RNA sequence: CCCACCGCUGAUUGU
C-alpha cells in the first residue's frame, strides 16, 4: 500500500492523473487501497476543482468499507470551500460531527478560510469561537487566517486591533501576517499605510519576502504606475532577492492591459533569461494581451507554443480563448473550445460561464446561452447573480421580456438575491 | 504514505 500510495502521489505531482487513476483502479481490484490512498486522490481532485469526482470517490471509499477519517473530510471541505460553496461545506461539517469524527484545527482553518475568501469575516470568526469552545487551540494558520479575513473584508483597523489581541495571546506575527495587512492596505489604495506596515515589520526583525514586494509591484501597476513598479522590481533584484514568476507577471499584465506587447514580451524574455520556468499564468497574461488587441491569430499561436513547451493548459487559458473567440464573433470556435476543455477534464468555473453566456448573448445565440446556464446544474456548479444578470440582460436587449422575467423568477427560486 | 493560511493571470450586467 505504501508503495502504491507514493507512486500515485508522484503521478499526480507530474500531472499524470490518468496514470494515477489507472494504478488506483488496478489496486482496487486487489483490495489494496486504504484511507490514505483515497485521501491522496481526493486531495488532488479538490485542488484542481474536480470536486464532483472527489465526492464520488468518497462514496466509493465507503462502499469499499474503508472508513473516512478527518483528513478525508478535510479534503472534501476544502473542495467545497474552494468553490465558494459554504453551504455544502457547513452541511458536510455537520455530517462529520454526527458520525463522531472529531474536527481538528485544520478542519477549522479550512472552514474559516472558506468564509474569508467570501469576505465573510463574521462567519469565520464564529468558527473560531466554535473551535475554541471545543477546546482546540489556535495555531499560526488560524491566527493568520483571521487577520487575513479582516484584511480581505477591508476592515483594516480591526485587523490591527486583532493582531494586537492575538499577540497578547502569544501569537508571534510572521512575514505572512504582515503580507496580508500590506495587501489589504494596498487594495484600498492606502499606500502610505502599506509602507508604514512594511517599516513596522522591518523594525520587528522580520524579513520581507518576494510576496511582500509583489504586493507593492502589483499595486503600482494597478494604479497606472507601471514605471514605478518596474523600478521597484529592479531594486528588489539588486537587493539580491530572487524574483519569481508572479513578480514578473504582475508587471507583464500591466503592460498587456496597456496593449504594450513589446514591453510585455521583453519582460517575458528577461524572465526566461533569469532561468525561470514560465507557467500557464504568464502565458495567459500574454494571450489576453493579444485578445485586448483583437489579435486572435497571435493568441492561438502563443497558446500553441505554450503547449509545445509542455505547459498544460488550464481553465483560465480556455476562458481567455473562449472569450476572445466570442469577442471576435467566432461562436463555433468558442463552443469547440468549450467541448474540448470538458473532454480533457478541465472544469469550467463561474468566470468561464460568464464569458460564455455573455459572449453568446452578444452574438445573438440566446438559446445556446440558456442551455449552457442549465448545464451548470449537471456539473453541480451554482450559477451566481452575475451570470443571471448577464443572461437576463441578453434577453432584455432582444426584447424578450417574458423570458427575462422567467429567468428572474428562476433566480429567486434558487435563493439568489438580485443586486 | 494523506489535509489548511499571504502576492501575479481569465469573464462583467446595471448605475
Coordinates of C-alpha atoms (C1' of nucleotides) in Angstrom, one line a residue:
Chain A
X1 CA 0.0 0.0 0.0
X2 CA 2.8 2.4 0.9
X3 CA 4.4 1.9 -2.4
X4 CA 1.2 2.3 -4.4
X5 CA 0.4 5.5 -2.4
X6 CA 3.6 7.1 -3.1
X7 CA 3.6 6.2 -6.8
X8 CA 0.1 7.7 -7.1
X9 CA 1.4 10.8 -5.4
X10 CA 4.3 11.0 -7.8
X11 CA 2.0 10.7 -10.8
X12 CA -0.3 13.4 -9.6
X13 CA 2.6 15.7 -8.9
X14 CA 3.6 15.4 -12.5
X15 CA 0.1 15.9 -13.8
X16 CA -0.1 12.3 -14.9
X17 CA -3.5 11.9 -13.4
X18 CA -4.6 9.3 -15.9
X19 CA -1.8 7.0 -14.9
X20 CA -2.5 7.7 -11.2
X21 CA -6.1 6.7 -11.6
X22 CA -5.3 3.6 -13.7
X23 CA -3.0 2.4 -10.9
X24 CA -5.6 3.2 -8.4
X25 CA -8.2 1.1 -10.2
X26 CA -5.8 -1.7 -10.5
X27 CA -5.2 -1.6 -6.8
X28 CA -8.9 -1.5 -6.1
X29 CA -9.1 -4.8 -7.9
X30 CA -6.9 -6.4 -5.3
X31 CA -8.3 -4.5 -2.3
X32 CA -5.1 -2.7 -1.6
X33 CA -6.2 1.0 -1.2
X34 CA -6.5 2.3 2.3
X35 CA -7.8 5.7 3.6
X36 CA -4.5 7.3 2.6
X37 CA -4.9 6.2 -1.0
X38 CA -8.3 7.7 -1.2
X39 CA -7.3 10.8 0.6
X40 CA -4.4 11.5 -1.8
X41 CA -6.7 11.2 -4.8
X42 CA -9.4 13.3 -3.2
X43 CA -6.9 15.9 -2.3
X44 CA -5.7 16.2 -5.8
X45 CA -9.2 16.3 -7.3
X46 CA -10.3 19.0 -4.9
X47 CA -7.2 21.1 -5.6
X48 CA -7.8 21.1 -9.4
X49 CA -11.5 21.9 -8.9
X50 CA -12.8 18.4 -9.7
X51 CA -14.9 18.3 -6.6
X52 CA -17.7 16.2 -8.0
X53 CA -15.3 13.3 -8.7
X54 CA -13.8 13.7 -5.3
X55 CA -17.3 13.3 -3.8
X56 CA -17.8 10.2 -5.9
X57 CA -14.5 8.8 -4.7
X58 CA -15.6 9.4 -1.2
X59 CA -18.8 7.4 -1.8
X60 CA -16.7 4.6 -3.3
X61 CA -14.5 4.6 -0.3
X62 CA -17.4 3.9 2.0
X63 CA -18.8 1.3 -0.3
X64 CA -15.4 -0.4 -0.2
X65 CA -15.6 -0.5 3.5
X66 CA -12.7 1.9 4.0
X67 CA -13.5 4.3 6.8
X68 CA -13.1 8.0 6.0
X69 CA -11.1 9.9 8.6
X70 CA -10.7 13.6 9.5
X71 CA -8.4 14.1 6.6
X72 CA -10.9 12.7 4.1
X73 CA -13.5 15.1 5.4
X74 CA -11.0 18.0 5.5
X75 CA -10.2 17.3 1.8
X76 CA -13.8 17.5 0.8
X77 CA -14.4 20.5 2.9
X78 CA -11.5 22.2 1.2
X79 CA -13.1 21.3 -2.1
X80 CA -16.4 22.9 -1.2
X81 CA -14.7 26.0 0.2
X82 CA -12.5 26.4 -2.9
X83 CA -15.7 26.5 -5.0
X84 CA -17.1 29.0 -2.6
X85 CA -19.9 26.7 -1.6
X86 CA -20.0 27.3 2.1
X87 CA -23.5 25.9 2.5
X88 CA -22.3 22.5 1.3
X89 CA -19.2 22.8 3.5
X90 CA -21.3 23.5 6.5
X91 CA -23.5 20.6 5.7
X92 CA -20.6 18.3 5.4
X93 CA -19.1 19.6 8.7
X94 CA -22.4 18.7 10.3
X95 CA -22.3 15.2 8.8
X96 CA -18.8 14.5 10.0
X97 CA -19.5 15.5 13.6
X98 CA -22.8 13.5 13.6
X99 CA -20.7 10.5 12.6
X100 CA -18.5 11.1 15.5
X101 CA -15.4 12.2 13.5
X102 CA -13.7 14.9 15.5
X103 CA -12.8 18.0 13.6
X104 CA -9.3 19.2 14.2
X105 CA -7.5 22.6 14.0
X106 CA -7.1 22.0 10.2
X107 CA -10.8 21.5 9.7
X108 CA -11.5 24.8 11.2
X109 CA -8.7 26.5 9.4
X110 CA -10.2 25.3 6.1
X111 CA -13.7 26.5 7.0
X112 CA -12.5 29.8 8.3
X113 CA -10.5 30.3 5.1
X114 CA -13.5 29.5 3.1
X115 CA -15.5 32.2 4.7
X116 CA -12.6 34.6 4.5
X117 CA -12.5 34.1 0.7
X118 CA -16.1 35.0 0.6
X119 CA -15.3 38.1 2.5
X120 CA -17.5 36.9 5.3
X121 CA -15.3 37.6 8.3
X122 CA -18.1 37.3 10.8
X123 CA -18.8 33.7 9.9
X124 CA -15.1 32.9 10.0
X125 CA -14.9 34.4 13.5
X126 CA -17.9 32.3 14.6
X127 CA -16.0 29.2 13.5
X128 CA -13.0 30.4 15.6
X129 CA -15.2 30.6 18.6
X130 CA -16.8 27.2 18.0
X131 CA -13.3 25.8 17.7
X132 CA -12.2 27.3 21.0
X133 CA -15.4 26.1 22.6
X134 CA -14.3 22.6 21.7
X135 CA -11.1 23.1 23.4
X136 CA -9.0 23.2 20.2
X137 CA -6.1 25.7 20.4
X138 CA -5.3 28.1 17.6
X139 CA -2.1 27.7 15.6
X140 CA -0.3 30.1 13.3
X141 CA -2.6 29.2 10.4
X142 CA -5.6 30.1 12.4
X143 CA -4.3 33.4 13.5
X144 CA -3.1 34.4 10.1
X145 CA -6.4 33.3 8.6
X146 CA -8.4 35.6 10.9
X147 CA -6.2 38.6 10.3
X148 CA -6.4 37.9 6.6
X149 CA -10.2 37.7 6.9
X150 CA -10.3 41.3 8.2
X151 CA -7.9 42.5 5.5
X152 CA -9.8 40.8 2.7
X153 CA -13.0 42.4 4.0
X154 CA -11.4 45.8 4.0
X155 CA -11.7 46.1 7.8
X156 CA -8.1 47.3 8.3
X157 CA -8.3 49.0 11.6
X158 CA -10.0 45.9 13.1
X159 CA -7.2 43.9 11.6
X160 CA -4.7 45.9 13.5
X161 CA -6.6 45.5 16.8
X162 CA -7.0 41.8 16.3
X163 CA -3.3 41.5 15.7
X164 CA -2.5 43.1 19.0
X165 CA -5.1 41.0 20.7
X166 CA -3.5 37.8 19.3
X167 CA -0.1 39.0 20.2
X168 CA -1.2 39.2 23.8
X169 CA -2.3 35.6 23.5
X170 CA 1.2 34.7 22.5
X171 CA 1.0 34.9 18.7
X172 CA 4.2 35.9 17.0
X173 CA 3.3 37.5 13.7
X174 CA 5.4 36.4 10.8
X175 CA 6.0 37.6 7.3
X176 CA 2.7 36.2 6.0
X177 CA 0.8 38.1 8.7
X178 CA 2.3 41.4 7.5
X179 CA 1.8 40.5 3.9
X180 CA -1.9 40.1 4.5
X181 CA -2.1 43.5 6.1
X182 CA 0.0 45.2 3.4
X183 CA -2.1 43.6 0.8
X184 CA -5.3 44.9 2.5
X185 CA -4.0 48.5 2.6
X186 CA -2.8 48.4 -1.0
X187 CA -6.1 47.1 -2.2
X188 CA -7.9 50.1 -0.6
X189 CA -5.3 52.4 -2.1
X190 CA -3.7 53.3 1.3
X191 CA -0.2 53.2 0.0
X192 CA 1.3 55.1 3.0
X193 CA -0.3 52.7 5.5
X194 CA 1.1 49.9 3.5
X195 CA 4.6 51.4 3.6
X196 CA 4.4 52.0 7.3
X197 CA 3.4 48.4 7.9
X198 CA 6.3 47.4 5.8
X199 CA 8.6 49.5 8.1
X200 CA 7.0 48.1 11.1
X201 CA 7.8 44.6 10.0
X202 CA 11.4 45.5 9.4
X203 CA 11.6 47.0 12.8
X204 CA 10.4 43.7 14.3
X205 CA 13.2 42.0 12.5
X206 CA 11.0 40.2 10.0
X207 CA 12.5 40.0 6.5
X208 CA 10.1 40.8 3.7
X209 CA 9.9 38.2 1.0
X210 CA 9.2 38.3 -2.7
X211 CA 5.5 38.2 -1.9
X212 CA 5.7 41.4 0.1
X213 CA 7.3 43.2 -2.8
X214 CA 4.9 41.7 -5.3
X215 CA 2.1 43.2 -3.3
X216 CA 3.6 46.6 -3.9
X217 CA 4.6 45.9 -7.5
X218 CA 1.1 44.8 -8.3
X219 CA -0.4 47.8 -6.5
X220 CA 1.6 50.2 -8.5
X221 CA 0.7 48.5 -11.8
X222 CA -3.0 48.6 -11.0
X223 CA -2.8 52.3 -10.2
X224 CA -1.3 53.0 -13.6
X225 CA 2.2 53.4 -12.3
X226 CA 3.9 50.7 -14.2
X227 CA 7.1 52.8 -14.3
X228 CA 7.3 52.9 -10.5
X229 CA 6.6 49.1 -10.4
X230 CA 9.3 48.4 -12.8
X231 CA 11.8 50.5 -10.8
X232 CA 10.8 48.6 -7.6
X233 CA 11.2 45.3 -9.4
X234 CA 14.8 46.1 -10.3
X235 CA 15.5 47.4 -6.9
X236 CA 14.3 44.2 -5.4
X237 CA 16.6 42.3 -7.7
X238 CA 19.5 44.5 -6.7
X239 CA 18.9 43.6 -3.1
X240 CA 19.6 40.0 -4.1
X241 CA 16.1 38.8 -3.7
X242 CA 15.1 36.2 -6.3
X243 CA 12.2 37.5 -8.4
X244 CA 9.7 34.8 -9.3
X245 CA 7.1 34.4 -12.0
X246 CA 4.3 36.1 -10.1
X247 CA 6.5 39.2 -9.6
X248 CA 7.3 39.4 -13.3
X249 CA 3.8 38.6 -14.2
X250 CA 2.3 41.4 -12.2
X251 CA 4.2 43.9 -14.5
X252 CA 3.6 41.9 -17.6
X253 CA -0.1 42.2 -17.0
X254 CA 0.3 45.9 -16.6
X255 CA 1.9 46.2 -20.0
X256 CA -0.6 43.9 -21.6
X257 CA -3.5 45.9 -20.4
X258 CA -1.8 49.0 -21.9
X259 CA -1.7 47.0 -25.1
X260 CA 2.0 47.3 -25.0
X261 CA 3.1 43.9 -26.1
X262 CA 6.6 44.9 -26.9
X263 CA 7.5 45.7 -23.3
X264 CA 5.5 42.7 -22.0
X265 CA 7.4 40.4 -24.3
X266 CA 10.7 42.0 -23.3
X267 CA 10.0 41.2 -19.7
X268 CA 9.0 37.7 -20.6
X269 CA 12.4 37.2 -22.2
X270 CA 14.0 38.6 -19.1
X271 CA 12.2 36.0 -17.0
X272 CA 13.5 33.3 -19.3
X273 CA 17.0 34.6 -19.1
X274 CA 16.8 34.6 -15.3
X275 CA 16.2 30.9 -15.6
X276 CA 12.6 30.9 -14.5
X277 CA 10.1 28.4 -15.9
X278 CA 7.1 30.2 -17.4
X279 CA 3.8 28.9 -16.2
X280 CA 0.2 29.0 -17.5
X281 CA -0.5 32.3 -15.7
X282 CA 2.2 34.3 -17.6
X283 CA 1.2 32.8 -20.9
X284 CA -2.4 33.6 -20.1
X285 CA -1.5 37.3 -19.4
X286 CA 0.2 37.4 -22.8
X287 CA -2.6 35.6 -24.6
X288 CA -5.0 38.1 -23.0
X289 CA -2.8 40.9 -24.3
X290 CA -3.5 39.7 -27.8
X291 CA -7.1 39.4 -27.1
X292 CA -7.2 43.0 -26.0
X293 CA -5.6 43.8 -29.3
X294 CA -8.2 41.6 -31.1
X295 CA -5.4 39.6 -32.5
X296 CA -6.7 36.0 -32.1
X297 CA -4.2 34.6 -34.5
X298 CA -1.4 35.7 -32.3
X299 CA -3.3 34.5 -29.2
X300 CA -3.7 31.0 -30.6
X301 CA -0.1 30.9 -31.8
X302 CA 1.1 31.6 -28.3
X303 CA -1.2 29.1 -26.9
X304 CA 0.2 26.5 -29.3
X305 CA 3.7 27.5 -28.3
X306 CA 2.9 27.0 -24.7
X307 CA 1.6 23.5 -25.3
X308 CA 4.7 22.7 -27.3
X309 CA 6.8 23.7 -24.3
X310 CA 4.9 21.1 -22.3
X311 CA 3.0 23.5 -20.1
X312 CA -0.5 22.2 -19.6
X313 CA -3.5 24.3 -20.5
X314 CA -5.8 25.3 -17.6
X315 CA -9.3 26.6 -17.1
X316 CA -8.2 30.3 -17.2
X317 CA -6.5 29.9 -20.5
X318 CA -9.5 28.2 -22.0
X319 CA -11.6 31.1 -20.6
X320 CA -9.4 33.6 -22.3
X321 CA -9.5 31.8 -25.6
X322 CA -13.3 31.3 -25.4
X323 CA -13.8 34.9 -24.5
X324 CA -11.5 36.1 -27.3
X325 CA -13.2 34.0 -29.9
X326 CA -16.6 35.2 -28.9
X327 CA -15.5 38.8 -28.9
X328 CA -14.2 38.2 -32.4
X329 CA -17.7 36.8 -33.3
X330 CA -16.5 33.3 -33.7
X331 CA -19.1 31.3 -31.9
X332 CA -18.2 28.0 -33.5
X333 CA -14.6 28.1 -32.3
X334 CA -15.7 29.1 -28.8
X335 CA -18.1 26.2 -28.5
X336 CA -15.4 23.9 -29.8
X337 CA -13.0 25.1 -27.1
X338 CA -15.7 24.6 -24.5
X339 CA -16.2 21.0 -25.5
X340 CA -12.5 20.4 -25.7
X341 CA -11.9 21.6 -22.2
X342 CA -14.7 19.4 -20.9
X343 CA -13.3 16.4 -22.8
X344 CA -9.9 17.0 -21.3
X345 CA -11.2 17.1 -17.8
X346 CA -10.9 20.8 -17.1
X347 CA -13.8 22.1 -15.0
X348 CA -15.2 25.4 -16.3
X349 CA -15.8 27.8 -13.4
X350 CA -18.1 30.8 -13.0
X351 CA -15.7 33.1 -14.9
X352 CA -15.8 30.7 -17.8
X353 CA -19.6 30.6 -17.7
X354 CA -19.9 34.4 -17.6
X355 CA -17.6 34.7 -20.5
X356 CA -19.5 32.1 -22.5
X357 CA -23.0 33.3 -21.6
X358 CA -22.1 36.9 -22.2
X359 CA -20.4 36.2 -25.5
X360 CA -23.2 34.0 -26.7
X361 CA -25.8 36.7 -25.9
X362 CA -23.7 39.3 -27.7
X363 CA -23.7 37.1 -30.8
X364 CA -27.4 36.6 -30.6
X365 CA -27.2 32.9 -29.5
X366 CA -29.6 33.2 -26.6
X367 CA -30.8 29.6 -26.8
X368 CA -27.2 28.3 -26.5
X369 CA -26.6 30.7 -23.6
X370 CA -29.7 29.4 -21.9
X371 CA -28.7 25.8 -22.5
X372 CA -25.3 26.4 -21.0
X373 CA -26.6 28.0 -17.9
X374 CA -28.6 24.9 -17.2
X375 CA -25.6 22.7 -18.0
X376 CA -24.1 24.1 -14.8
X377 CA -26.6 22.2 -12.8
X378 CA -25.5 18.9 -14.2
X379 CA -21.9 19.8 -13.2
X380 CA -23.0 20.8 -9.7
X381 CA -21.9 24.3 -10.2
X382 CA -24.1 27.1 -8.9
X383 CA -24.8 30.0 -11.2
X384 CA -24.4 33.3 -9.4
X385 CA -26.2 36.5 -9.7
X386 CA -23.7 37.9 -12.2
X387 CA -24.4 35.1 -14.6
X388 CA -28.1 35.5 -14.3
X389 CA -27.7 39.2 -14.8
X390 CA -25.7 38.6 -17.9
X391 CA -28.4 36.4 -19.5
X392 CA -31.3 38.5 -18.3
X393 CA -29.7 41.4 -19.9
X394 CA -29.2 39.5 -23.1
X395 CA -32.9 38.7 -23.3
X396 CA -33.8 42.3 -22.5
X397 CA -31.8 43.6 -25.3
X398 CA -33.5 41.2 -27.7
X399 CA -36.8 42.5 -26.4
X400 CA -37.7 39.1 -25.0
X401 CA -39.1 40.4 -21.7
X402 CA -41.1 37.3 -20.8
X403 CA -38.0 35.2 -20.9
X404 CA -36.1 37.7 -18.9
X405 CA -38.8 37.7 -16.2
X406 CA -38.9 34.0 -16.2
X407 CA -35.2 33.9 -15.6
X408 CA -35.5 36.4 -12.9
X409 CA -38.1 34.2 -11.1
X410 CA -35.9 31.1 -11.6
X411 CA -33.1 33.0 -10.0
X412 CA -35.2 33.8 -7.0
X413 CA -36.3 30.2 -6.7
X414 CA -32.6 29.3 -6.4
X415 CA -32.4 31.6 -3.4
X416 CA -30.2 34.2 -5.3
X417 CA -30.8 37.8 -4.3
X418 CA -30.9 40.2 -7.2
X419 CA -28.5 43.0 -6.8
Chain B
rC1 C1' 2.2 7.3 2.9
rC2 C1' -2.7 11.9 3.2
rC3 C1' -5.3 17.7 4.8
rA4 C1' -5.3 24.1 5.9
rC5 C1' -3.1 30.5 5.8
rC6 C1' -0.2 35.7 2.1
rG7 C1' 1.3 38.0 -3.9
rC8 C1' 0.6 37.6 -10.2
rU9 C1' -3.2 35.5 -15.0
rG10 C1' -9.2 34.8 -17.5
rA11 C1' -15.4 36.9 -17.6
rU12 C1' -19.0 41.5 -16.4
rU13 C1' -25.0 43.1 -16.2
rG14 C1' -26.9 47.9 -14.2
rU15 C1' -25.8 52.7 -12.3

